[in-house]
PDB file of C-alpha atoms in Angstrom:
ATOM      1  CA  UNK G   1       0.000   0.000   0.000  1.00  0.00           C
ATOM      2  CA  UNK G   2       2.818   2.439   0.765  1.00  0.00           C
ATOM      3  CA  UNK G   3       4.422   1.849  -2.647  1.00  0.00           C
ATOM      4  CA  UNK G   4       1.252   2.951  -4.428  1.00  0.00           C
ATOM      5  CA  UNK G   5       1.035   6.097  -2.303  1.00  0.00           C
ATOM      6  CA  UNK G   6       4.665   6.948  -3.025  1.00  0.00           C
ATOM      7  CA  UNK G   7       4.111   6.430  -6.755  1.00  0.00           C
ATOM      8  CA  UNK G   8       1.069   8.698  -6.816  1.00  0.00           C
ATOM      9  CA  UNK G   9       2.970  11.424  -4.977  1.00  0.00           C
ATOM     10  CA  UNK G  10       5.744  11.256  -7.552  1.00  0.00           C
ATOM     11  CA  UNK G  11       3.246  11.751 -10.375  1.00  0.00           C
ATOM     12  CA  UNK G  12       1.844  14.849  -8.668  1.00  0.00           C
ATOM     13  CA  UNK G  13       5.345  16.227  -8.246  1.00  0.00           C
ATOM     14  CA  UNK G  14       6.251  15.617 -11.884  1.00  0.00           C
ATOM     15  CA  UNK G  15       3.069  17.368 -13.082  1.00  0.00           C
ATOM     16  CA  UNK G  16       3.855  20.335 -10.832  1.00  0.00           C
ATOM     17  CA  UNK G  17       7.425  20.439 -12.143  1.00  0.00           C
ATOM     18  CA  UNK G  18       6.234  20.271 -15.766  1.00  0.00           C
ATOM     19  CA  UNK G  19       3.783  23.152 -15.240  1.00  0.00           C
ATOM     20  CA  UNK G  20       6.514  25.162 -13.498  1.00  0.00           C
ATOM     21  CA  UNK G  21       9.004  24.588 -16.341  1.00  0.00           C
ATOM     22  CA  UNK G  22       6.470  25.417 -19.081  1.00  0.00           C
ATOM     23  CA  UNK G  23       5.472  28.588 -17.221  1.00  0.00           C
ATOM     24  CA  UNK G  24       9.091  29.645 -16.848  1.00  0.00           C
ATOM     25  CA  UNK G  25       9.765  29.112 -20.563  1.00  0.00           C
ATOM     26  CA  UNK G  26       6.626  31.097 -21.462  1.00  0.00           C
ATOM     27  CA  UNK G  27       7.668  33.947 -19.149  1.00  0.00           C
ATOM     28  CA  UNK G  28      11.136  34.097 -20.711  1.00  0.00           C
ATOM     29  CA  UNK G  29       9.680  34.095 -24.241  1.00  0.00           C
ATOM     30  CA  UNK G  30       7.133  36.830 -23.471  1.00  0.00           C
ATOM     31  CA  UNK G  31       9.754  38.880 -21.640  1.00  0.00           C
ATOM     32  CA  UNK G  32      12.144  38.596 -24.574  1.00  0.00           C
ATOM     33  CA  UNK G  33       9.496  39.823 -27.016  1.00  0.00           C
ATOM     34  CA  UNK G  34       8.670  42.728 -24.697  1.00  0.00           C
ATOM     35  CA  UNK G  35      12.344  43.617 -24.333  1.00  0.00           C
ATOM     36  CA  UNK G  36      12.933  43.606 -28.082  1.00  0.00           C
ATOM     37  CA  UNK G  37       9.871  45.809 -28.601  1.00  0.00           C
ATOM     38  CA  UNK G  38      10.930  48.306 -25.941  1.00  0.00           C
ATOM     39  CA  UNK G  39      13.171  51.282 -26.526  1.00  0.00           C
ATOM     40  CA  UNK G  40      16.742  50.291 -27.251  1.00  0.00           C
ATOM     41  CA  UNK G  41      19.483  50.974 -24.701  1.00  0.00           C
ATOM     42  CA  UNK G  42      22.153  53.550 -25.642  1.00  0.00           C
ATOM     43  CA  UNK G  43      24.223  52.227 -28.528  1.00  0.00           C
ATOM     44  CA  UNK G  44      21.547  49.768 -29.697  1.00  0.00           C
ATOM     45  CA  UNK G  45      19.269  52.262 -31.486  1.00  0.00           C
ATOM     46  CA  UNK G  46      20.550  51.365 -34.963  1.00  0.00           C
ATOM     47  CA  UNK G  47      20.358  47.568 -34.491  1.00  0.00           C
ATOM     48  CA  UNK G  48      17.746  45.636 -36.431  1.00  0.00           C
ATOM     49  CA  UNK G  49      14.959  43.672 -34.775  1.00  0.00           C
ATOM     50  CA  UNK G  50      15.296  39.872 -35.161  1.00  0.00           C
ATOM     51  CA  UNK G  51      12.884  38.502 -37.781  1.00  0.00           C
ATOM     52  CA  UNK G  52      11.286  36.089 -35.279  1.00  0.00           C
ATOM     53  CA  UNK G  53      10.153  38.948 -33.005  1.00  0.00           C
ATOM     54  CA  UNK G  54       6.800  40.396 -34.096  1.00  0.00           C
ATOM     55  CA  UNK G  55       6.427  44.146 -34.579  1.00  0.00           C
ATOM     56  CA  UNK G  56       3.887  45.630 -32.162  1.00  0.00           C
ATOM     57  CA  UNK G  57       2.328  48.927 -33.227  1.00  0.00           C
ATOM     58  CA  UNK G  58       2.147  51.559 -30.502  1.00  0.00           C
ATOM     59  CA  UNK G  59       1.070  55.188 -30.550  1.00  0.00           C
ATOM     60  CA  UNK G  60       4.743  56.145 -30.717  1.00  0.00           C
ATOM     61  CA  UNK G  61       5.370  53.984 -33.818  1.00  0.00           C
ATOM     62  CA  UNK G  62       2.200  54.996 -35.709  1.00  0.00           C
TER      63      UNK G  62
END
């Protein structure tokens, strides 16, 4: 009986870990897109935007 309980607890932990990892990857991806769409730091104004980053229209860009 204790082996089944330990196995079920491991499944819950792996699901939690998977959700945590997917959330972290999503946060990094969204943060990267936001950073690329923000104003460039000094010295980066003339750099081109990577092709994989979508262009977001703002009032400033219109």
